[in-house]
Short mmCIF file of C-alpha atoms in Angstrom, two decimals:
data_model
loop_
_atom_site.label_atom_id
_atom_site.label_comp_id
_atom_site.label_asym_id
_atom_site.label_seq_id
_atom_site.Cartn_x
_atom_site.Cartn_y
_atom_site.Cartn_z
CA MET Y 9 -47.49 -27.84 -47.19
CA ALA Y 10 -45.76 -24.36 -46.61
CA GLU Y 11 -45.72 -23.20 -43.02
CA THR Y 12 -48.64 -21.12 -41.76
CA ILE Y 13 -47.58 -17.98 -39.50
CA ILE Y 14 -50.10 -15.93 -37.82
CA TYR Y 15 -49.16 -12.48 -36.36
CA ALA Y 16 -50.48 -11.22 -33.47
CA ALA Y 17 -50.75 -7.26 -33.27
CA ARG Y 18 -52.13 -4.71 -31.06
CA LYS Y 19 -54.44 -3.62 -33.79
CA ILE Y 20 -54.50 -4.45 -37.58
CA ILE Y 21 -56.34 -1.98 -39.85
CA THR Y 22 -57.33 -3.88 -42.73
CA MET Y 23 -59.09 -1.52 -45.25
CA ALA Y 24 -61.35 -4.69 -45.77
CA PRO Y 25 -65.12 -3.40 -45.47
CA SER Y 26 -66.06 -6.58 -44.26
CA ARG Y 27 -63.48 -6.54 -41.02
CA PRO Y 28 -61.74 -3.17 -40.76
CA GLU Y 29 -60.02 -4.00 -37.83
CA VAL Y 30 -58.85 -7.27 -36.16
CA SER Y 31 -56.09 -8.64 -33.91
CA HIS Y 32 -54.37 -11.41 -36.02
CA VAL Y 33 -53.57 -12.17 -39.53
CA ALA Y 34 -52.38 -15.53 -41.05
CA VAL Y 35 -49.88 -15.75 -43.67
CA ARG Y 36 -48.81 -18.47 -46.06
CA ASP Y 37 -46.65 -18.71 -49.15
CA GLY Y 38 -46.19 -14.69 -48.86
CA ARG Y 39 -50.01 -14.26 -48.87
CA ILE Y 40 -52.77 -13.67 -46.61
CA LEU Y 41 -54.49 -16.88 -45.66
CA GLY Y 42 -56.85 -15.09 -43.39
CA ILE Y 43 -57.74 -12.25 -40.86
CA GLY Y 44 -59.61 -12.46 -37.58
CA THR Y 45 -58.97 -13.83 -34.00
CA LEU Y 46 -56.49 -16.38 -33.16
CA GLU Y 47 -59.38 -18.94 -32.56
CA GLU Y 48 -60.65 -18.21 -36.00
CA LEU Y 49 -57.36 -18.41 -37.76
CA ALA Y 50 -56.09 -21.71 -35.92
CA SER Y 51 -58.81 -23.45 -37.78
CA TRP Y 52 -56.69 -23.73 -40.75
CA GLY Y 53 -54.31 -26.33 -39.21
CA ASP Y 54 -50.87 -26.36 -37.85
CA TYR Y 55 -49.46 -22.79 -37.39
CA ARG Y 56 -46.71 -20.75 -35.49
CA LEU Y 57 -47.51 -17.80 -33.57
CA ASP Y 58 -45.40 -14.72 -34.17
CA ASP Y 59 -45.98 -12.07 -31.44
CA ARG Y 60 -43.28 -9.70 -32.41
CA PHE Y 61 -45.66 -7.27 -33.43
CA ALA Y 62 -48.02 -7.50 -30.46
CA GLY Y 63 -47.37 -4.02 -29.41
CA LYS Y 64 -47.42 -2.45 -32.87
CA VAL Y 65 -50.04 -1.51 -35.36
CA LEU Y 66 -50.19 -3.29 -38.57
CA MET Y 67 -51.80 -1.67 -41.89
CA PRO Y 68 -51.53 -2.69 -45.42
CA GLY Y 69 -48.21 -1.81 -46.85
CA PHE Y 70 -48.09 1.84 -48.05
CA VAL Y 71 -48.50 2.16 -51.90
CA GLU Y 72 -46.57 5.11 -53.18
CA GLY Y 73 -48.18 6.04 -56.68
CA HIS Y 74 -45.71 8.58 -57.79
CA ALA Y 75 -41.96 8.32 -56.81
CA HIS Y 76 -38.79 7.87 -58.55
CA THR Y 77 -36.23 5.31 -57.55
CA MET Y 78 -33.61 7.76 -59.02
CA GLU Y 79 -33.39 9.05 -55.22
CA GLY Y 80 -31.45 6.05 -54.52
CA THR Y 81 -28.78 7.04 -56.96
CA LEU Y 82 -29.13 10.82 -55.96
CA TRP Y 83 -27.86 10.25 -52.51
CA ARG Y 84 -24.37 9.87 -54.06
CA ASN Y 85 -24.38 13.33 -55.19
CA VAL Y 86 -24.28 16.31 -53.15
CA TYR Y 87 -27.37 17.18 -51.41
CA VAL Y 88 -27.99 20.96 -51.43
CA GLY Y 89 -31.81 21.23 -50.85
CA TRP Y 90 -33.71 23.78 -48.23
CA PHE Y 91 -35.02 21.27 -45.96
CA ASP Y 92 -33.21 18.78 -43.62
CA ARG Y 93 -33.53 15.21 -45.23
CA MET Y 94 -32.57 11.84 -44.15
CA ASP Y 95 -30.50 9.66 -46.65
CA PRO Y 96 -30.90 5.89 -47.09
CA ASP Y 97 -28.43 5.03 -44.11
CA GLY Y 98 -30.54 7.29 -41.49
CA ARG Y 99 -28.06 10.26 -41.64
CA VAL Y 100 -29.87 13.59 -41.57
CA TRP Y 101 -28.59 16.31 -43.75
CA SER Y 102 -29.17 20.04 -43.03
CA GLY Y 103 -30.98 22.15 -45.52
CA LEU Y 104 -29.20 25.10 -46.86
CA LYS Y 105 -30.88 28.34 -46.68
CA SER Y 106 -28.65 30.72 -49.13
CA ILE Y 107 -27.00 30.38 -52.45
CA ASP Y 108 -23.50 31.02 -50.77
CA ALA Y 109 -24.47 28.06 -48.56
CA VAL Y 110 -25.00 26.10 -51.41
CA VAL Y 111 -21.67 27.18 -52.91
CA ASP Y 112 -19.60 26.62 -49.78
CA ARG Y 113 -21.14 23.01 -49.48
CA LEU Y 114 -20.20 22.55 -53.18
CA ARG Y 115 -16.56 23.66 -52.65
CA GLU Y 116 -16.13 21.24 -49.60
CA ALA Y 117 -17.12 18.54 -51.76
CA GLU Y 118 -14.99 19.66 -54.42
CA ALA Y 119 -11.96 19.73 -52.19
CA GLN Y 120 -12.35 15.99 -51.33
CA MET Y 121 -12.37 15.01 -55.25
CA THR Y 122 -9.16 13.58 -56.52
CA ASP Y 123 -9.73 13.24 -60.16
CA PRO Y 124 -9.40 16.92 -61.72
CA GLU Y 125 -11.65 15.99 -64.60
CA ALA Y 126 -14.58 14.29 -62.90
CA PRO Y 127 -17.89 16.03 -62.66
CA LEU Y 128 -19.38 17.44 -59.59
CA ALA Y 129 -23.05 16.56 -59.31
CA ALA Y 130 -25.56 18.12 -56.76
CA TRP Y 131 -29.46 17.83 -56.22
CA ALA Y 132 -32.59 19.45 -54.56
CA LEU Y 133 -31.70 22.97 -55.23
CA ASP Y 134 -34.84 25.27 -54.54
CA PRO Y 135 -34.06 28.88 -55.59
CA ILE Y 136 -37.61 30.10 -54.95
CA TYR Y 137 -36.78 30.18 -51.40
CA MET Y 138 -33.67 32.29 -52.08
CA GLU Y 139 -35.55 35.25 -53.31
CA ASN Y 140 -36.35 33.17 -56.77
CA ARG Y 141 -32.93 34.25 -57.93
CA ARG Y 142 -31.47 32.28 -60.72
CA VAL Y 143 -28.33 30.50 -60.05
CA THR Y 144 -25.64 31.54 -62.80
CA ARG Y 145 -23.08 29.80 -64.41
CA GLN Y 146 -20.62 32.65 -62.85
CA GLU Y 147 -21.95 31.73 -59.46
CA LEU Y 148 -20.87 27.81 -60.01
CA ASP Y 149 -17.63 28.95 -61.61
CA GLN Y 150 -16.73 30.13 -58.18
CA VAL Y 151 -16.33 26.48 -57.21
CA SER Y 152 -14.38 25.33 -60.26
CA THR Y 153 -13.69 26.68 -63.90
CA THR Y 154 -12.07 23.34 -64.76
CA ARG Y 155 -14.64 20.64 -63.58
CA PRO Y 156 -18.01 20.67 -65.00
CA ILE Y 157 -20.92 21.06 -62.33
CA GLY Y 158 -24.24 20.37 -62.31
CA ILE Y 159 -27.37 20.90 -60.13
CA LEU Y 160 -30.59 19.43 -60.31
CA HIS Y 161 -33.33 21.29 -58.74
CA ALA Y 162 -35.91 19.85 -56.34
CA SER Y 163 -38.52 19.95 -59.11
CA GLY Y 164 -36.32 17.74 -61.38
CA HIS Y 165 -37.25 20.09 -64.13
CA ILE Y 166 -34.40 22.53 -64.03
CA MET Y 167 -30.54 22.06 -63.96
CA ASN Y 168 -28.01 24.71 -63.19
CA VAL Y 169 -24.58 24.27 -64.70
CA ASN Y 170 -21.37 26.12 -64.71
CA THR Y 171 -19.45 27.49 -67.87
CA ARG Y 172 -17.36 24.23 -68.27
CA ALA Y 173 -20.46 21.92 -68.55
CA LEU Y 174 -21.78 24.21 -71.11
CA GLU Y 175 -18.31 24.16 -73.08
CA LEU Y 176 -18.42 20.22 -72.84
CA ALA Y 177 -21.86 20.24 -74.36
CA GLY Y 178 -21.07 22.70 -77.29
CA LEU Y 179 -23.49 25.16 -75.90
CA MET Y 180 -21.27 27.80 -74.92
CA LYS Y 181 -21.61 29.98 -77.77
CA PRO Y 182 -23.78 33.07 -78.92
CA GLY Y 183 -26.75 32.20 -80.97
CA VAL Y 184 -28.45 29.35 -79.02
CA ASN Y 185 -32.25 29.63 -79.57
CA HIS Y 186 -33.83 27.45 -77.17
CA PRO Y 187 -36.79 28.42 -74.97
CA GLY Y 188 -35.43 26.51 -72.23
CA ILE Y 189 -32.09 28.05 -72.23
CA PRO Y 190 -32.19 31.71 -71.06
CA LEU Y 191 -29.23 33.95 -72.43
CA GLY Y 192 -27.30 36.70 -70.33
CA GLU Y 193 -26.68 40.29 -71.77
CA ASP Y 194 -23.48 38.81 -73.38
CA GLY Y 195 -25.69 36.59 -75.73
CA LEU Y 196 -24.38 33.37 -73.84
CA PRO Y 197 -26.37 30.85 -71.73
CA LEU Y 198 -26.47 32.05 -68.32
CA GLY Y 199 -26.62 28.53 -66.57
CA PRO Y 200 -29.94 27.59 -65.93
CA LEU Y 201 -31.45 24.90 -68.03
CA TYR Y 202 -35.42 24.28 -68.20
CA GLY Y 203 -36.80 20.87 -69.42
CA PRO Y 204 -35.56 17.78 -70.70
CA ASP Y 205 -34.74 19.14 -74.11
CA ALA Y 206 -32.19 21.50 -72.58
CA MET Y 207 -30.85 19.20 -69.96
CA THR Y 208 -30.25 16.21 -71.49
CA PRO Y 209 -27.25 17.27 -73.75
CA VAL Y 210 -25.44 18.71 -70.71
CA GLY Y 211 -26.33 15.67 -68.40
CA PRO Y 212 -23.78 13.21 -69.57
CA HIS Y 213 -21.03 15.95 -68.61
CA VAL Y 214 -22.26 16.87 -65.03
CA GLY Y 215 -22.60 13.27 -63.69
CA PHE Y 216 -26.11 12.79 -64.83
CA ASP Y 217 -24.80 10.02 -67.54
CA ARG Y 218 -27.96 8.11 -67.09
CA ALA Y 219 -31.23 9.48 -68.07
CA LEU Y 220 -32.36 11.96 -65.30
CA THR Y 221 -34.91 9.93 -64.15
CA ASP Y 222 -33.01 6.46 -63.81
CA CYS Y 223 -31.29 4.53 -60.98
CA ASP Y 224 -28.43 2.17 -61.20
CA GLU Y 225 -28.23 -0.92 -59.50
CA ARG Y 226 -26.71 0.46 -56.22
CA GLY Y 227 -29.45 3.16 -56.41
CA LEU Y 228 -32.17 0.66 -56.58
CA ARG Y 229 -31.09 -1.24 -53.53
CA ASP Y 230 -30.60 2.12 -51.47
CA TYR Y 231 -34.17 3.10 -52.76
CA GLY Y 232 -35.22 -0.23 -51.17
CA LYS Y 233 -33.93 0.94 -47.78
CA LEU Y 234 -36.00 4.18 -48.17
CA CYS Y 235 -39.18 1.97 -48.70
CA VAL Y 236 -38.54 0.04 -45.49
CA ARG Y 237 -38.00 3.36 -43.60
CA ALA Y 238 -41.46 4.83 -44.77
CA GLY Y 239 -43.62 1.73 -44.73
CA VAL Y 240 -43.93 1.32 -48.44
CA THR Y 241 -44.22 -2.21 -49.97
CA THR Y 242 -45.26 -1.19 -53.39
CA CYS Y 243 -43.55 1.90 -55.21
CA THR Y 244 -43.73 3.17 -58.77
CA ASP Y 245 -40.75 4.63 -60.57
CA LEU Y 246 -42.64 7.00 -62.44
CA ALA Y 247 -40.42 7.79 -65.39
CA ALA Y 248 -38.02 5.48 -66.46
CA ARG Y 249 -36.18 4.90 -69.65
CA LEU Y 250 -36.36 0.85 -69.07
CA THR Y 251 -33.78 0.16 -71.68
CA ASP Y 252 -32.80 -3.59 -71.95
CA ASP Y 253 -30.13 -3.22 -69.64
CA SER Y 254 -32.05 -1.34 -67.05
CA VAL Y 255 -34.86 -3.84 -67.46
CA ASP Y 256 -32.41 -6.63 -66.88
CA MET Y 257 -31.01 -5.09 -63.79
CA MET Y 258 -34.16 -4.33 -62.17
CA LEU Y 259 -35.43 -7.84 -62.75
CA ARG Y 260 -32.19 -9.21 -61.20
CA VAL Y 261 -32.21 -6.78 -58.26
CA THR Y 262 -35.91 -7.06 -57.36
CA ALA Y 263 -35.90 -10.95 -57.50
CA GLU Y 264 -32.95 -11.05 -54.66
CA ASP Y 265 -34.31 -12.72 -51.44
CA ASP Y 266 -33.67 -9.63 -49.65
CA TYR Y 267 -35.39 -7.19 -51.61
CA PRO Y 268 -38.03 -5.52 -49.80
CA ALA Y 269 -40.54 -4.08 -52.33
CA CYS Y 270 -42.60 -4.30 -55.36
CA ILE Y 271 -41.53 -1.91 -58.08
CA VAL Y 272 -43.63 -0.48 -60.73
CA PRO Y 273 -41.61 1.26 -63.27
CA LEU Y 274 -43.26 3.18 -66.24
CA ARG Y 275 -41.50 4.07 -69.34
CA VAL Y 276 -41.43 7.85 -69.86
CA PHE Y 277 -42.66 9.11 -73.21
CA PHE Y 278 -39.36 10.77 -74.44
CA GLY Y 279 -37.13 9.44 -77.18
CA MET Y 280 -39.89 7.27 -78.87
CA SER Y 281 -42.80 7.78 -81.18
CA ALA Y 282 -46.30 6.96 -79.62
CA GLU Y 283 -46.26 3.79 -81.89
CA GLU Y 284 -42.79 2.61 -80.61
CA ILE Y 285 -43.42 3.20 -76.87
CA VAL Y 286 -46.65 1.47 -76.87
CA ASP Y 287 -45.20 -1.77 -78.95
CA TYR Y 288 -42.57 -1.80 -76.26
CA CYS Y 289 -44.39 -1.55 -73.44
CA VAL Y 290 -46.41 -4.25 -74.77
CA SER Y 291 -43.69 -6.45 -75.19
CA LEU Y 292 -42.62 -5.65 -71.62
CA LYS Y 293 -45.66 -6.81 -70.07
CA PRO Y 294 -44.97 -10.53 -70.18
CA ARG Y 295 -41.65 -10.01 -68.10
CA SER Y 296 -43.35 -8.81 -65.19
CA THR Y 297 -42.88 -10.55 -61.65
CA GLU Y 298 -44.14 -10.45 -58.28
CA ARG Y 299 -41.51 -7.84 -57.51
CA LEU Y 300 -41.40 -5.77 -61.05
CA ARG Y 301 -44.35 -4.76 -62.71
CA LEU Y 302 -44.02 -3.79 -66.29
CA GLY Y 303 -46.16 -2.48 -69.13
CA ARG Y 304 -47.20 1.22 -68.38
CA ILE Y 305 -46.25 4.64 -69.72
CA LYS Y 306 -45.67 8.09 -68.16
CA ALA Y 307 -46.14 10.92 -70.12
CA VAL Y 308 -45.39 14.63 -69.42
CA ALA Y 309 -47.48 17.34 -70.39
CA ASP Y 310 -45.57 20.32 -68.93
CA GLY Y 311 -42.96 21.22 -66.08
CA SER Y 312 -43.19 22.46 -62.66
CA ILE Y 313 -45.11 25.38 -60.91
CA GLN Y 314 -42.46 26.60 -58.56
CA GLY Y 315 -40.11 26.37 -61.52
CA PHE Y 316 -42.34 28.52 -63.69
CA SER Y 317 -42.38 25.86 -66.39
CA ALA Y 318 -46.06 24.52 -65.82
CA ARG Y 319 -48.64 25.45 -68.22
CA LEU Y 320 -51.31 27.79 -66.37
CA ARG Y 321 -54.48 28.99 -68.03
CA TRP Y 322 -55.48 32.69 -67.76
CA PRO Y 323 -54.44 34.79 -65.86
CA GLY Y 324 -51.21 32.74 -65.78
CA TYR Y 325 -48.44 33.29 -63.12
CA TYR Y 326 -49.10 35.69 -60.13
CA ASN Y 327 -45.69 37.49 -60.50
CA GLY Y 328 -46.33 38.16 -64.11
CA ALA Y 329 -43.64 35.22 -65.43
CA PRO Y 330 -44.25 34.12 -68.79
CA ASN Y 331 -46.35 30.82 -69.26
CA GLY Y 332 -44.21 27.37 -68.95
CA LEU Y 333 -43.33 24.91 -71.62
CA TRP Y 334 -45.15 22.09 -73.31
CA TYR Y 335 -42.86 19.02 -72.74
CA THR Y 336 -45.37 17.04 -74.99
CA ALA Y 337 -47.36 18.41 -77.91
CA PRO Y 338 -51.30 18.00 -78.08
CA GLU Y 339 -50.75 16.37 -81.07
CA GLN Y 340 -48.41 13.78 -79.69
CA MET Y 341 -50.29 13.30 -76.73
CA SER Y 342 -53.54 12.55 -78.80
CA ASP Y 343 -51.58 10.06 -80.73
CA LEU Y 344 -50.24 8.22 -77.66
CA TYR Y 345 -53.85 8.12 -76.12
CA HIS Y 346 -55.29 6.44 -79.15
CA ARG Y 347 -52.46 3.94 -79.73
CA ALA Y 348 -52.29 3.04 -75.87
CA LEU Y 349 -56.00 2.50 -75.55
CA ALA Y 350 -56.27 0.57 -78.57
CA ALA Y 351 -53.45 -1.89 -77.31
CA GLY Y 352 -54.55 -1.90 -73.62
CA VAL Y 353 -51.73 -0.11 -72.34
CA GLN Y 354 -52.27 2.24 -69.19
CA VAL Y 355 -51.00 5.88 -69.39
CA HIS Y 356 -50.19 8.38 -66.37
CA THR Y 357 -49.89 11.91 -67.36
CA HIS Y 358 -48.17 14.61 -65.42
CA THR Y 359 -49.78 17.59 -65.65
CA ASN Y 360 -49.05 20.45 -63.18
CA GLY Y 361 -50.58 23.33 -64.48
CA ASP Y 362 -54.59 23.50 -65.29
CA GLN Y 363 -53.76 24.27 -68.90
CA ALA Y 364 -51.85 20.94 -69.22
CA THR Y 365 -54.87 18.98 -67.48
CA GLN Y 366 -57.26 20.72 -70.04
CA MET Y 367 -55.11 19.27 -72.95
CA ALA Y 368 -54.84 15.91 -71.54
CA LEU Y 369 -58.82 15.84 -71.11
CA ASP Y 370 -59.29 17.26 -74.36
CA MET Y 371 -56.71 14.53 -76.07
CA LEU Y 372 -58.33 11.96 -74.03
CA GLU Y 373 -62.07 12.29 -74.74
CA PRO Y 374 -61.85 11.54 -78.74
CA ALA Y 375 -59.55 8.84 -78.00
CA LEU Y 376 -61.89 7.15 -75.72
CA LYS Y 377 -64.73 7.49 -78.31
CA ALA Y 378 -62.58 5.81 -80.96
CA HIS Y 379 -61.51 3.04 -78.65
CA PRO Y 380 -63.90 2.60 -75.64
CA SER Y 381 -62.42 1.26 -72.80
CA PRO Y 382 -64.46 0.93 -69.69
CA ASP Y 383 -61.71 0.33 -67.05
CA HIS Y 384 -58.68 2.20 -68.48
CA ARG Y 385 -58.07 3.90 -65.30
CA PHE Y 386 -55.48 6.56 -67.15
CA THR Y 387 -54.27 8.79 -64.42
CA LEU Y 388 -53.54 12.55 -64.24
CA GLN Y 389 -50.27 12.61 -62.00
CA HIS Y 390 -50.00 15.87 -59.91
CA CYS Y 391 -52.94 17.70 -61.51
CA GLN Y 392 -52.25 20.53 -58.94
CA MET Y 393 -54.35 23.45 -60.44
CA ALA Y 394 -57.33 21.45 -61.42
CA ASP Y 395 -60.70 23.29 -60.98
CA ALA Y 396 -64.21 21.61 -60.09
CA ALA Y 397 -65.26 21.65 -63.73
CA GLN Y 398 -62.11 19.70 -64.63
CA PHE Y 399 -62.66 17.14 -61.99
CA ARG Y 400 -66.32 16.73 -63.28
CA LYS Y 401 -64.85 15.96 -66.75
CA MET Y 402 -62.17 13.44 -65.36
CA ARG Y 403 -65.08 11.61 -63.57
CA SER Y 404 -67.21 11.49 -66.89
CA LEU Y 405 -64.08 10.11 -68.86
CA GLY Y 406 -63.29 7.38 -66.07
CA MET Y 407 -60.13 8.91 -65.01
CA ASN Y 408 -58.14 9.00 -61.66
CA VAL Y 409 -56.09 11.38 -60.00
CA ASN Y 410 -53.15 11.54 -57.92
CA LEU Y 411 -52.57 14.66 -56.11
CA PHE Y 412 -49.31 16.02 -54.81
CA ALA Y 413 -50.45 16.70 -51.28
CA ASN Y 414 -46.97 17.27 -49.84
CA HIS Y 415 -47.08 20.54 -52.10
CA HIS Y 416 -49.01 22.30 -49.45
CA PHE Y 417 -45.98 22.17 -46.83
CA TYR Y 418 -43.01 22.24 -49.14
CA TRP Y 419 -44.17 25.13 -51.55
CA GLY Y 420 -47.64 26.31 -50.18
CA ASP Y 421 -46.63 29.77 -48.99
CA GLU Y 422 -44.38 30.41 -52.15
CA HIS Y 423 -47.44 29.55 -54.29
CA TYR Y 424 -49.80 31.99 -52.31
CA ARG Y 425 -47.18 35.00 -52.57
CA LEU Y 426 -45.37 34.34 -56.00
CA THR Y 427 -46.63 31.37 -58.37
CA VAL Y 428 -50.46 31.50 -58.62
CA GLY Y 429 -51.73 33.77 -56.02
CA PRO Y 430 -53.95 33.34 -52.67
CA GLU Y 431 -57.30 32.16 -54.56
CA ARG Y 432 -55.62 29.49 -56.97
CA ALA Y 433 -53.08 28.26 -53.99
CA CYS Y 434 -55.99 27.42 -51.67
CA ARG Y 435 -57.42 25.17 -54.16
CA MET Y 436 -54.25 23.55 -55.28
CA ASN Y 437 -54.11 19.80 -54.94
CA ALA Y 438 -58.12 19.70 -54.19
CA CYS Y 439 -58.34 16.33 -52.44
CA ARG Y 440 -61.89 17.14 -51.23
CA THR Y 441 -63.25 18.39 -54.29
CA ALA Y 442 -61.77 15.16 -56.09
CA LEU Y 443 -63.45 12.70 -53.62
CA ASP Y 444 -66.75 14.67 -53.57
CA THR Y 445 -67.05 14.61 -57.37
CA GLY Y 446 -66.35 10.81 -57.39
CA VAL Y 447 -62.95 10.61 -58.83
CA PRO Y 448 -60.76 7.72 -57.75
CA MET Y 449 -57.80 9.58 -55.77
CA ALA Y 450 -54.40 8.86 -54.42
CA ILE Y 451 -51.88 11.09 -52.91
CA HIS Y 452 -48.01 11.14 -53.22
CA SER Y 453 -44.51 12.64 -52.47
CA ASP Y 454 -43.01 12.60 -55.93
CA ALA Y 455 -39.90 11.40 -54.16
CA PRO Y 456 -37.06 12.71 -54.39
CA VAL Y 457 -39.01 16.07 -55.31
CA THR Y 458 -40.07 15.71 -51.60
CA PRO Y 459 -39.30 12.64 -49.18
CA LEU Y 460 -40.75 9.34 -49.45
CA GLY Y 461 -43.09 9.05 -46.71
CA PRO Y 462 -46.74 8.36 -47.03
CA LEU Y 463 -47.58 9.28 -43.36
CA PHE Y 464 -46.40 12.67 -44.02
CA THR Y 465 -48.37 12.77 -47.34
CA ALA Y 466 -51.61 11.78 -45.33
CA TRP Y 467 -50.71 14.46 -42.59
CA ALA Y 468 -50.34 16.82 -45.45
CA ALA Y 469 -53.67 16.05 -47.12
CA VAL Y 470 -55.52 16.15 -43.79
CA ASN Y 471 -54.16 19.39 -42.36
CA ARG Y 472 -52.90 21.41 -45.52
CA ILE Y 473 -50.09 23.01 -43.44
CA THR Y 474 -47.51 25.36 -45.09
CA ALA Y 475 -44.21 25.48 -44.13
CA SER Y 476 -44.84 28.61 -42.10
CA GLY Y 477 -47.70 27.06 -40.32
CA ARG Y 478 -50.51 28.44 -41.97
CA VAL Y 479 -53.59 26.47 -43.02
CA GLN Y 480 -53.81 26.96 -46.67
CA GLY Y 481 -57.32 25.53 -48.32
CA GLU Y 482 -59.32 24.55 -45.54
CA ALA Y 483 -62.05 23.54 -47.43
CA GLU Y 484 -59.98 20.86 -49.60
CA ARG Y 485 -58.82 19.04 -46.31
CA ILE Y 486 -59.77 15.62 -46.04
CA SER Y 487 -60.36 12.85 -42.95
CA VAL Y 488 -57.60 10.69 -41.50
CA SER Y 489 -59.57 7.73 -42.77
CA GLU Y 490 -59.70 9.10 -46.44
CA ALA Y 491 -56.02 9.80 -46.56
CA LEU Y 492 -55.08 6.32 -45.21
CA TYR Y 493 -57.28 4.84 -47.91
CA ALA Y 494 -55.56 7.03 -50.66
CA ILE Y 495 -52.03 5.72 -49.60
CA THR Y 496 -53.04 2.19 -49.56
CA LEU Y 497 -56.07 1.01 -51.68
CA GLY Y 498 -56.44 4.48 -53.45
CA ALA Y 499 -53.05 4.23 -55.03
CA ALA Y 500 -53.28 0.47 -55.73
CA TYR Y 501 -56.27 1.27 -57.68
CA THR Y 502 -54.43 3.84 -60.11
CA LEU Y 503 -52.12 0.87 -60.88
CA HIS Y 504 -54.54 -1.86 -61.54
CA MET Y 505 -53.27 -3.27 -58.62
CA ASP Y 506 -56.01 -3.28 -55.95
CA GLY Y 507 -56.86 -6.75 -56.38
CA GLU Y 508 -53.25 -7.72 -55.04
CA VAL Y 509 -52.40 -5.07 -52.57
CA GLY Y 510 -53.75 -1.98 -50.64
CA SER Y 511 -55.82 -4.01 -47.92
CA ILE Y 512 -55.17 -7.06 -45.73
CA GLU Y 513 -57.62 -9.40 -47.17
CA VAL Y 514 -57.51 -13.05 -47.88
CA GLY Y 515 -55.49 -14.05 -51.03
CA LYS Y 516 -53.68 -10.73 -51.38
CA ARG Y 517 -50.10 -10.13 -50.93
CA ALA Y 518 -48.73 -10.17 -47.43
CA ASP Y 519 -47.60 -6.76 -47.30
CA PHE Y 520 -47.98 -4.77 -44.10
CA ALA Y 521 -46.69 -1.35 -42.83
CA VAL Y 522 -45.66 -1.94 -39.18
CA LEU Y 523 -46.39 1.06 -36.98
CA ASP Y 524 -45.54 2.21 -33.54
CA SER Y 525 -48.82 3.62 -32.91
CA ASP Y 526 -52.25 3.96 -34.25
CA PRO Y 527 -52.96 6.58 -37.16
CA THR Y 528 -56.80 6.40 -36.48
CA GLN Y 529 -56.48 7.20 -32.90
CA THR Y 530 -53.48 9.86 -32.96
CA ASP Y 531 -54.14 13.68 -33.23
CA PRO Y 532 -54.04 14.32 -37.01
CA MET Y 533 -51.52 16.84 -36.50
CA ALA Y 534 -49.21 14.05 -35.14
CA LEU Y 535 -49.77 11.86 -38.09
CA LYS Y 536 -46.27 12.50 -39.70
CA ASP Y 537 -44.53 11.79 -36.55
CA ILE Y 538 -45.80 8.19 -36.24
CA GLY Y 539 -42.86 5.63 -36.05
CA VAL Y 540 -42.33 3.22 -38.78
CA TRP Y 541 -40.87 -0.15 -37.24
CA GLY Y 542 -40.38 -1.52 -40.71
CA THR Y 543 -42.44 -3.65 -43.29
CA VAL Y 544 -43.66 -7.13 -44.03
CA GLN Y 545 -43.31 -7.73 -47.83
CA GLY Y 546 -44.58 -10.77 -49.32
CA GLY Y 547 -44.53 -12.46 -46.11
CA ARG Y 548 -40.74 -11.40 -45.46
CA VAL Y 549 -39.91 -9.15 -42.48
CA PHE Y 550 -37.90 -6.14 -42.72
CA PRO Y 551 -37.19 -3.89 -39.73
CA ALA Y 552 -35.95 -0.53 -40.34
CA SER Y 553 -33.15 -0.98 -37.53
CA ALA Y 554 -31.39 -3.73 -39.44
CA LEU Y 555 -30.85 -1.63 -42.64
#
């Protein structure tokens, strides 16, 4: 018989309704054998008492319901974001506060490159903080006119490139007619590229030779380190290509004895017809393992609000910018929903703007009438601009929502003054409305758009503090207990995994976040500052200090 280990802790927050707090948890074969007192658990027979967590607080391992493992790969490129940020090895990179500072950091990186033709790739650019000014190819030409350069925006929906990159992609010519490729007065592309249709042809020339949302083998391992540092034991990869090669790689890496997380990758709805992607995901499902769950689809309806590529209903953007882009046409979304429901394949749909959310609702309702599915759990991801009527419609359709709570901090001030204006900014990511309406809800980081860190995400949903320190949308704040549920069982529910993870209960996977202090007894403003000692995943212990 496998060894039974009983862990003692200062406190164990179980999320189990029958016993919400206990002092000990017993683990056998990577699963939870029982919770309670030491005396109660000793009745299972021989055991080994492990008191390494005696001064710590255990919670269910955090479930990140919207992130991208590509962050592990992106850190090998140049970080040019606005905010300070920690890499997988624990180094904190300072944020850059001007376009000149971005150019300077690129020059420093370029000076260290030895191959004169190698591309220079960077990520996390956020020009909305820099007077919302477009970064042109001429500015990137100051770094190099012979080396292709590409910078992925923080949103992941826009890329800026230099002249050489456009030349290599065959786009440096007059007459380019694409809504995602703005032109200058000379009739040539300016350098920004909006949306996957515009970015994909240039990507291979600027160091993004894989799909923009994919990670490689080293990146997947580095991403595992980020998970441990954040207390995450189950994490989505919410827009992967999932080619045969990448699936084989992910199966191999996640099967390694020291891989610390369960990854749930969703095949993104690009480059395949609805029929092809549904059939492909059906074929992937049987290949799922304990640490790699396959067979779900991610659709993308529109772009990003701060990138002005999201689709908004009237009155549109506060600053008068034109409406954003449809990444998936309504008829394509309808076809996908019909086929996925018929095949029993779950679809998560990115909708940032309220017009995109309405499109998804309008397409799903007739699909559900044609293919009734009482537990489909189709989930709207981000869903930032949804109003109360749309939440009521989600409830009637049996939908889930995963709201982008981190946006209040990272872009709340800019939404208030520039993108959507005061009233709509205060209702963005309406966690209170979702819960009060009865819509199952998770909250997320969308890493690498914002850093992976569920405790920070919980802090953002509880306090709704912007970067300037204002409370924005006080009426949409939720309690600490509701936020902790959203980053555990709430997120697990959106993945149909609430029977396996998200709480510390008998039979579930032995996944724990090991914390330095108790989030239920901490000042809500200090939630984000709680230290994460590490994780236990499938009964295997991963201290962050050992990374």
